[in-house]
Short mmCIF file of C-alpha atoms and ligand atoms in Angstrom, two decimals:
data_model
loop_
_atom_site.label_atom_id
_atom_site.label_comp_id
_atom_site.label_asym_id
_atom_site.label_seq_id
_atom_site.Cartn_x
_atom_site.Cartn_y
_atom_site.Cartn_z
CA MET A 1 -19.02 -13.81 19.20
CA GLU A 2 -16.59 -10.81 21.28
CA ASN A 3 -13.35 -12.85 21.17
CA ARG A 4 -13.21 -13.02 17.63
CA VAL A 5 -11.21 -11.26 15.62
CA LYS A 6 -13.12 -8.40 13.12
CA ILE A 7 -10.76 -7.38 9.79
CA ALA A 8 -12.67 -4.41 7.82
CA ILE A 9 -11.33 -3.93 4.11
CA GLN A 10 -13.07 -2.16 1.77
CA LYS A 11 -15.39 -4.47 -0.37
CA ASN A 12 -16.19 -3.10 -3.60
CA GLY A 13 -13.26 -1.02 -4.79
CA ARG A 14 -9.40 0.01 -6.06
CA LEU A 15 -8.13 -1.52 -2.76
CA SER A 16 -11.03 -5.08 -2.22
CA THR A 17 -8.80 -7.35 -4.54
CA GLU A 18 -5.79 -7.22 -3.37
CA SER A 19 -6.54 -7.11 0.67
CA LEU A 20 -8.05 -10.08 1.17
CA SER A 21 -5.88 -11.93 -0.66
CA ILE A 22 -3.04 -10.80 1.21
CA LEU A 23 -5.09 -11.73 4.03
CA LYS A 24 -5.70 -15.04 2.11
CA LYS A 25 -1.33 -15.65 2.17
CA CYS A 26 -2.21 -15.08 6.10
CA GLY A 27 -3.28 -18.62 6.24
CA ILE A 28 -6.37 -17.22 7.25
CA GLU A 29 -9.76 -19.15 4.59
CA PHE A 30 -12.60 -18.12 4.18
CA SER A 31 -15.18 -18.90 2.25
CA ASP A 32 -16.48 -17.99 -0.45
CA SER A 33 -16.82 -14.43 -0.14
CA ASN A 34 -19.22 -12.61 -3.25
CA ASN A 35 -21.60 -9.96 -2.85
CA LYS A 36 -21.19 -10.90 1.37
CA LEU A 37 -20.31 -7.79 3.78
CA PHE A 38 -19.77 -10.28 6.86
CA ILE A 39 -17.57 -12.99 6.12
CA LYS A 40 -16.71 -15.75 8.63
CA SER A 41 -13.25 -17.52 9.12
CA THR A 42 -13.58 -20.88 8.09
CA ASN A 43 -10.06 -21.34 10.31
CA MET A 44 -9.44 -18.41 12.91
CA LEU A 45 -11.72 -16.81 14.56
CA ILE A 46 -11.49 -13.94 12.50
CA ASP A 47 -14.39 -12.15 10.54
CA LEU A 48 -14.11 -9.92 7.42
CA LEU A 49 -16.55 -6.79 7.75
CA MET A 50 -17.01 -5.74 4.15
CA VAL A 51 -17.03 -1.87 4.46
CA ARG A 52 -16.78 0.82 1.56
CA ASP A 53 -12.83 2.55 2.36
CA ASP A 54 -14.32 5.57 4.11
CA ASP A 55 -16.12 4.12 7.01
CA ILE A 56 -13.00 1.48 7.98
CA PRO A 57 -11.55 4.26 9.73
CA ARG A 58 -14.15 4.96 12.11
CA LEU A 59 -15.00 1.02 12.03
CA VAL A 60 -11.87 0.33 13.76
CA SER A 61 -10.95 3.62 15.69
CA GLN A 62 -14.77 3.31 18.25
CA ASN A 63 -12.80 -1.04 18.29
CA ILE A 64 -15.78 -2.11 16.02
CA ALA A 65 -13.67 -3.86 13.86
CA ASP A 66 -10.14 -4.38 15.73
CA LEU A 67 -8.11 -3.85 11.94
CA GLY A 68 -8.35 -2.39 8.63
CA ILE A 69 -6.75 -1.60 5.80
CA VAL A 70 -8.07 1.45 3.72
CA GLY A 71 -5.44 4.10 2.57
CA GLU A 72 -3.15 6.39 3.81
CA ASN A 73 -5.63 9.55 1.87
CA VAL A 74 -8.72 7.65 2.98
CA VAL A 75 -7.24 8.35 7.24
CA SER A 76 -5.84 10.90 6.88
CA GLU A 77 -8.92 13.15 5.74
CA LYS A 78 -11.00 10.85 8.39
CA GLN A 79 -8.65 12.25 11.60
CA LEU A 80 -7.75 15.62 10.29
CA SER A 81 -11.82 16.34 9.98
CA ASP A 82 -12.91 14.12 13.17
CA SER A 83 -9.94 14.39 16.06
CA SER A 84 -11.86 12.28 17.90
CA LEU A 85 -11.06 8.93 15.26
CA LYS A 86 -7.86 7.23 15.98
CA SER A 87 -5.81 4.26 16.02
CA LYS A 88 -2.30 2.77 15.04
CA THR A 89 -0.90 2.89 11.24
CA ILE A 90 1.45 -0.55 11.77
CA LEU A 91 2.52 -1.40 8.42
CA LYS A 92 2.56 0.39 5.32
CA LEU A 93 1.49 -2.40 2.81
CA GLY A 94 3.17 -0.96 -0.18
CA PHE A 95 -0.16 -1.27 -3.02
CA SER A 96 -2.26 1.20 -4.47
CA ARG A 97 0.44 4.10 -4.96
CA CYS A 98 -1.10 7.38 -5.42
CA ARG A 99 -0.89 11.16 -4.63
CA LEU A 100 -3.46 13.74 -2.75
CA SER A 101 -2.43 16.66 -6.27
CA PHE A 102 -3.57 19.61 -7.50
CA ALA A 103 -4.53 20.09 -11.13
CA LYS A 104 -5.63 23.01 -12.83
CA PRO A 105 -6.85 23.12 -16.76
CA LYS A 106 -4.26 22.40 -19.59
CA GLU A 107 -4.73 26.22 -21.08
CA MET A 108 -5.21 28.24 -17.56
CA ASN A 109 -2.27 30.35 -16.63
CA LEU A 110 -1.63 29.63 -12.67
CA ASP A 111 0.46 32.12 -11.00
CA SER A 112 -0.61 30.81 -7.37
CA LEU A 113 -3.12 28.96 -5.61
CA SER A 114 -4.55 32.47 -3.74
CA ASN A 115 -8.24 32.89 -3.62
CA LYS A 116 -9.02 30.17 -6.25
CA LYS A 117 -11.16 27.74 -5.74
CA ILE A 118 -10.31 24.33 -4.97
CA ALA A 119 -12.61 21.80 -6.13
CA THR A 120 -11.95 18.09 -4.01
CA SER A 121 -12.79 15.16 -1.60
CA TYR A 122 -10.39 15.95 0.51
CA PRO A 123 -11.27 19.55 2.08
CA ALA A 124 -9.66 17.76 5.79
CA ILE A 125 -5.75 17.09 3.85
CA VAL A 126 -6.41 20.48 1.39
CA LYS A 127 -6.93 22.10 4.14
CA ASP A 128 -5.18 21.50 6.38
CA TYR A 129 -2.12 22.26 3.60
CA LEU A 130 -3.81 25.46 3.29
CA GLU A 131 -3.10 26.58 6.26
CA LYS A 132 -0.17 25.53 7.02
CA LYS A 133 1.36 27.23 3.57
CA ASP A 134 -1.20 30.48 4.57
CA ILE A 135 -2.41 30.62 1.47
CA SER A 136 -5.89 31.71 1.68
CA ALA A 137 -8.82 29.78 -1.24
CA GLU A 138 -12.09 28.86 -1.19
CA ILE A 139 -12.51 24.50 -0.85
CA ILE A 140 -15.84 22.78 -2.72
CA GLU A 141 -15.99 19.97 -1.19
CA ILE A 142 -18.09 17.30 -4.64
CA HIS A 143 -17.21 13.21 -4.39
CA GLY A 144 -17.27 12.08 -7.88
CA SER A 145 -16.62 13.74 -11.24
CA VAL A 146 -13.97 16.26 -9.54
CA GLU A 147 -11.94 16.70 -12.73
CA LEU A 148 -15.42 17.85 -14.78
CA THR A 149 -15.29 21.15 -12.89
CA PRO A 150 -12.82 23.49 -13.47
CA PHE A 151 -15.32 22.78 -16.91
CA VAL A 152 -18.43 23.58 -15.43
CA GLU A 153 -17.47 27.09 -13.41
CA ILE A 154 -17.62 25.04 -9.85
CA SER A 155 -13.59 25.79 -9.86
CA ASP A 156 -10.80 27.15 -11.04
CA ILE A 157 -8.30 23.88 -10.01
CA ILE A 158 -8.45 20.69 -8.65
CA ALA A 159 -7.17 18.62 -5.46
CA ASP A 160 -7.43 14.74 -6.21
CA LEU A 161 -6.01 11.51 -6.35
CA VAL A 162 -3.33 10.58 -8.72
CA SER A 163 -1.25 7.12 -10.05
CA THR A 164 0.42 6.46 -13.12
CA GLY A 165 -1.93 10.28 -14.81
CA SER A 166 -3.33 8.94 -17.71
CA THR A 167 -6.76 9.85 -15.82
CA LEU A 168 -5.95 13.99 -15.68
CA GLU A 169 -4.77 13.71 -18.87
CA SER A 170 -7.65 12.57 -20.84
CA ASN A 171 -9.73 15.30 -19.02
CA ASN A 172 -7.14 17.77 -20.40
CA LEU A 173 -5.71 18.66 -17.07
CA THR A 174 -1.91 18.93 -15.85
CA GLU A 175 -0.26 17.71 -12.56
CA LEU A 176 0.88 20.93 -9.79
CA ASP A 177 2.49 20.83 -6.73
CA CYS A 178 1.81 17.05 -4.62
CA ILE A 179 -0.12 17.39 -1.28
CA MET A 180 0.25 13.09 0.36
CA ASP A 181 1.60 10.57 -1.21
CA SER A 182 -0.19 6.96 0.13
CA GLN A 183 -0.54 3.66 -0.24
CA ALA A 184 -2.31 0.76 1.59
CA ILE A 185 -2.23 0.59 5.51
CA LEU A 186 -2.98 -2.27 8.03
CA ILE A 187 -4.36 0.64 10.18
CA GLN A 188 -4.94 -1.12 14.86
CA SER A 189 -8.14 -0.06 17.39
CA SER A 190 -6.70 1.86 20.19
CA SER A 191 -8.10 -0.55 22.42
CA ILE A 192 -8.10 -4.15 22.15
CA THR A 193 -8.98 -6.79 24.31
CA SER A 194 -6.14 -8.66 25.84
CA LYS A 195 -7.58 -11.48 24.81
CA LYS A 196 -7.69 -10.91 20.79
CA LEU A 197 -3.84 -9.64 21.78
CA PRO A 198 -2.37 -12.73 20.50
CA LEU A 199 -3.89 -13.45 18.38
CA ILE A 200 -3.74 -10.13 16.85
CA ASP A 201 0.02 -10.29 17.33
CA LYS A 202 -0.76 -13.22 14.80
CA ILE A 203 -1.92 -10.63 11.75
CA VAL A 204 -0.29 -8.85 11.98
CA SER A 205 2.94 -10.68 12.13
CA ARG A 206 1.78 -12.41 9.44
CA VAL A 207 1.08 -9.46 7.59
CA THR A 208 4.11 -8.12 7.78
CA SER A 209 5.76 -11.64 6.94
CA VAL A 210 3.87 -11.33 3.68
CA ILE A 211 4.17 -8.17 2.70
CA LYS A 212 8.37 -8.46 3.11
CA ALA A 213 8.53 -11.90 1.19
CA LYS A 214 6.98 -9.46 -1.40
CA ASP A 215 10.08 -7.19 -2.35
CA SER A 216 12.52 -10.22 -1.60
CA LYS A 217 13.74 -13.04 -3.95
CA TYR A 218 15.33 -16.23 -3.31
CA ILE A 219 18.38 -16.66 -5.49
CA MET A 220 20.59 -19.84 -6.28
CA PHE A 221 23.96 -19.85 -8.37
CA ASN A 222 26.79 -21.65 -10.01
CA ALA A 223 30.19 -20.27 -9.93
CA GLU A 224 34.16 -20.15 -9.57
CA THR A 225 34.93 -20.38 -6.15
CA ASP A 226 38.03 -17.59 -6.89
CA ASN A 227 35.01 -15.27 -7.83
CA ALA A 228 32.05 -15.72 -5.46
CA ASP A 229 32.61 -12.84 -3.35
CA GLU A 230 33.06 -10.66 -6.32
CA LEU A 231 29.88 -11.91 -7.36
CA ILE A 232 27.56 -11.85 -3.94
CA LYS A 233 28.90 -7.96 -3.98
CA LEU A 234 26.11 -7.26 -7.28
CA LEU A 235 23.34 -9.54 -5.16
CA PRO A 236 21.08 -6.59 -3.97
CA SER A 237 20.67 -5.83 -0.16
CA ALA A 238 21.62 -9.27 -0.10
CA GLU A 239 21.63 -11.43 3.12
CA SER A 240 25.14 -13.28 4.28
CA PRO A 241 24.90 -16.13 1.95
CA THR A 242 25.03 -19.33 1.67
CA VAL A 243 28.66 -21.44 -0.14
CA ILE A 244 27.91 -25.18 -1.11
CA PRO A 245 31.44 -26.69 -2.25
CA LEU A 246 30.34 -28.52 -5.24
CA ALA A 247 31.62 -31.96 -6.67
CA ASP A 248 33.85 -29.58 -9.40
CA LYS A 249 36.41 -28.65 -5.65
CA SER A 250 36.88 -25.18 -8.39
CA LYS A 251 33.38 -24.03 -7.93
CA VAL A 252 30.83 -23.31 -5.49
CA ALA A 253 27.32 -22.67 -5.47
CA ILE A 254 25.89 -19.35 -3.56
CA HIS A 255 22.01 -19.16 -1.93
CA THR A 256 20.98 -16.29 -0.90
CA VAL A 257 17.65 -13.72 -0.46
CA CYS A 258 17.57 -10.94 -1.49
CA LYS A 259 15.20 -7.98 0.23
CA GLU A 260 14.70 -6.38 -3.56
CA ASP A 261 12.92 -7.58 -6.76
CA ILE A 262 16.17 -8.81 -8.92
CA PHE A 263 15.72 -7.67 -12.56
CA TRP A 264 17.58 -8.82 -15.49
CA LYS A 265 20.51 -6.24 -15.89
CA THR A 266 21.21 -8.49 -11.40
CA ILE A 267 21.15 -11.37 -14.04
CA GLU A 268 22.80 -10.27 -17.02
CA SER A 269 25.50 -8.48 -14.99
CA LEU A 270 26.30 -12.34 -12.88
CA LYS A 271 26.62 -14.29 -16.24
CA LEU A 272 28.96 -12.11 -17.52
CA ARG A 273 31.52 -12.28 -14.60
CA GLY A 274 30.91 -16.68 -15.00
CA ALA A 275 27.56 -16.86 -13.15
CA SER A 276 26.04 -20.22 -14.33
CA SER A 277 22.92 -22.12 -13.62
CA ILE A 278 21.18 -18.98 -12.26
CA LEU A 279 17.58 -19.26 -10.56
CA VAL A 280 15.25 -16.66 -9.18
CA LEU A 281 12.75 -17.93 -7.16
CA PRO A 282 9.37 -15.85 -5.95
CA ILE A 283 9.82 -16.32 -1.76
CA GLU A 284 5.84 -16.37 -0.20
CA LYS A 285 6.92 -15.72 3.50
CA LEU A 286 9.25 -14.31 5.20
CA SER A 287 10.13 -14.31 8.89
CA TYR A 288 13.38 -13.42 10.84
P1 ATP B 301 -15.72 3.52 -2.37
O1 ATP B 301 -16.02 2.56 -2.63
O2 ATP B 301 -15.46 1.68 -0.94
O3 ATP B 301 -16.23 4.89 -1.20
P2 ATP B 301 -14.17 5.09 -3.47
O4 ATP B 301 -14.00 5.04 -4.61
O5 ATP B 301 -13.63 5.60 -2.21
O6 ATP B 301 -14.82 3.48 -2.97
P3 ATP B 301 -12.37 3.45 -4.49
O7 ATP B 301 -12.34 4.14 -6.01
O8 ATP B 301 -11.82 1.92 -4.79
O9 ATP B 301 -12.56 4.15 -3.86
O10 ATP B 301 -10.16 3.90 -4.48
C1 ATP B 301 -9.72 2.99 -3.63
C2 ATP B 301 -8.64 3.65 -2.25
O11 ATP B 301 -7.65 3.97 -3.54
C3 ATP B 301 -8.33 5.35 -2.79
O12 ATP B 301 -8.47 6.32 -1.28
C4 ATP B 301 -7.24 5.63 -1.95
O13 ATP B 301 -6.45 5.13 -1.42
C5 ATP B 301 -6.29 4.22 -4.01
N1 ATP B 301 -5.89 4.99 -5.20
C6 ATP B 301 -4.99 4.24 -5.47
N2 ATP B 301 -4.12 4.97 -6.73
C7 ATP B 301 -5.51 6.04 -7.17
C8 ATP B 301 -6.91 6.61 -8.26
N3 ATP B 301 -5.63 6.30 -8.94
N4 ATP B 301 -7.49 7.57 -7.80
C9 ATP B 301 -8.62 7.16 -6.46
N5 ATP B 301 -7.83 6.51 -5.72
C10 ATP B 301 -6.95 5.58 -5.89
ZN1 ZN B 302 -14.67 6.16 -0.66
#
C-alpha cells in the first residue's frame, strides 16, 4: 500500500473533468469513477484521492498525496496563509485559466483602493498584494456570492476570479487591476520516498508529453521541390521537417510537427503558394 502513488484531484468542479482526462491520456486506467472518494488504478500502482480543490495543497504538503492537480490561485492562497505548506510546482497544465482581479460596481467612482472594504475568497493573496503596494484597506473574507457583496453594503469592491468576464458583466461589475493570473498546475510533494520516485517520474514525464502534444499538430503536404523551403518558413514553430521525394520528380512531400496549433490562415497561405494535399493531424503524445 505504501508504494502506491497517490494523486489528489478535485472531485467535483471546474478542474475535475480535465484532470481525469489528462491522467487517462497518460495510460492510467481506472474503474468506474462516479461518486467515489478513492479510486484505484486497474493497471498501475496509483490511487486517486477525489477531494475539494482547497484541500489539495495541504494533502501534497503533508505527503498524504504525492502529486496533485490544482489551480495556482489555490496553491498561492494556502501557502500565503500557512507558510509551513510546501510543494514543488512541476508543470503548468494549460487549462482552467483565469485571473484574480479587483472589480467595482459599474456606477461607482473609484479613485483608489485605499480604505475600501474588499470582499474576497482569497484574503491572503489580496493582503499580500495590498502590502506590497503599501495600500491600507479592509479585507472581508467571504466564500460564495462575492459579486453580491457591493450591492448589499457588505463591501465597496471585490477581488474575485474572472475568466471571460461574463459573470462580472451580468452582475453589473467592471473589472479593475489583475492581481494574479492562474491555471491548473501539477504539484509534487517535497518528500517523496525513493521507492515511489521511479513511478512518479514516469507519471510526470507522461503528463509532460500529453501537455506538449495538446498544442502541437502534425502537418503533411506536397509541394514543388523548388518551392519547399519557402513553404516550410510559413509553418509555426516547426521541427526540422522530413522532405520525401515523390514519384513525380518535380515534387516532394513535407512532414513535420508544429508546436503550435495550425489555423486556417496558415493552410490558406500554404495553398496560395502552391502546396497541395494538406493534411493536419492532432498529436496524442509527444516525447523528445
Ligand atoms: P470545491 O468544491 O472543490 O472547493 P470550488 O467551488 O472551490 O470547488 P471551482 O469553482 O470548481 O472551485 O473552481 C476550481 C478552480 O477553477 C478555481 O480555483 C480556479 O483555479 C479555476 N477557475 C477557472 N476559471 C474560473 C472562474 N471563472 N471562476 C472560478 N474559478 C475558475
Ligand atoms: Zn474550492
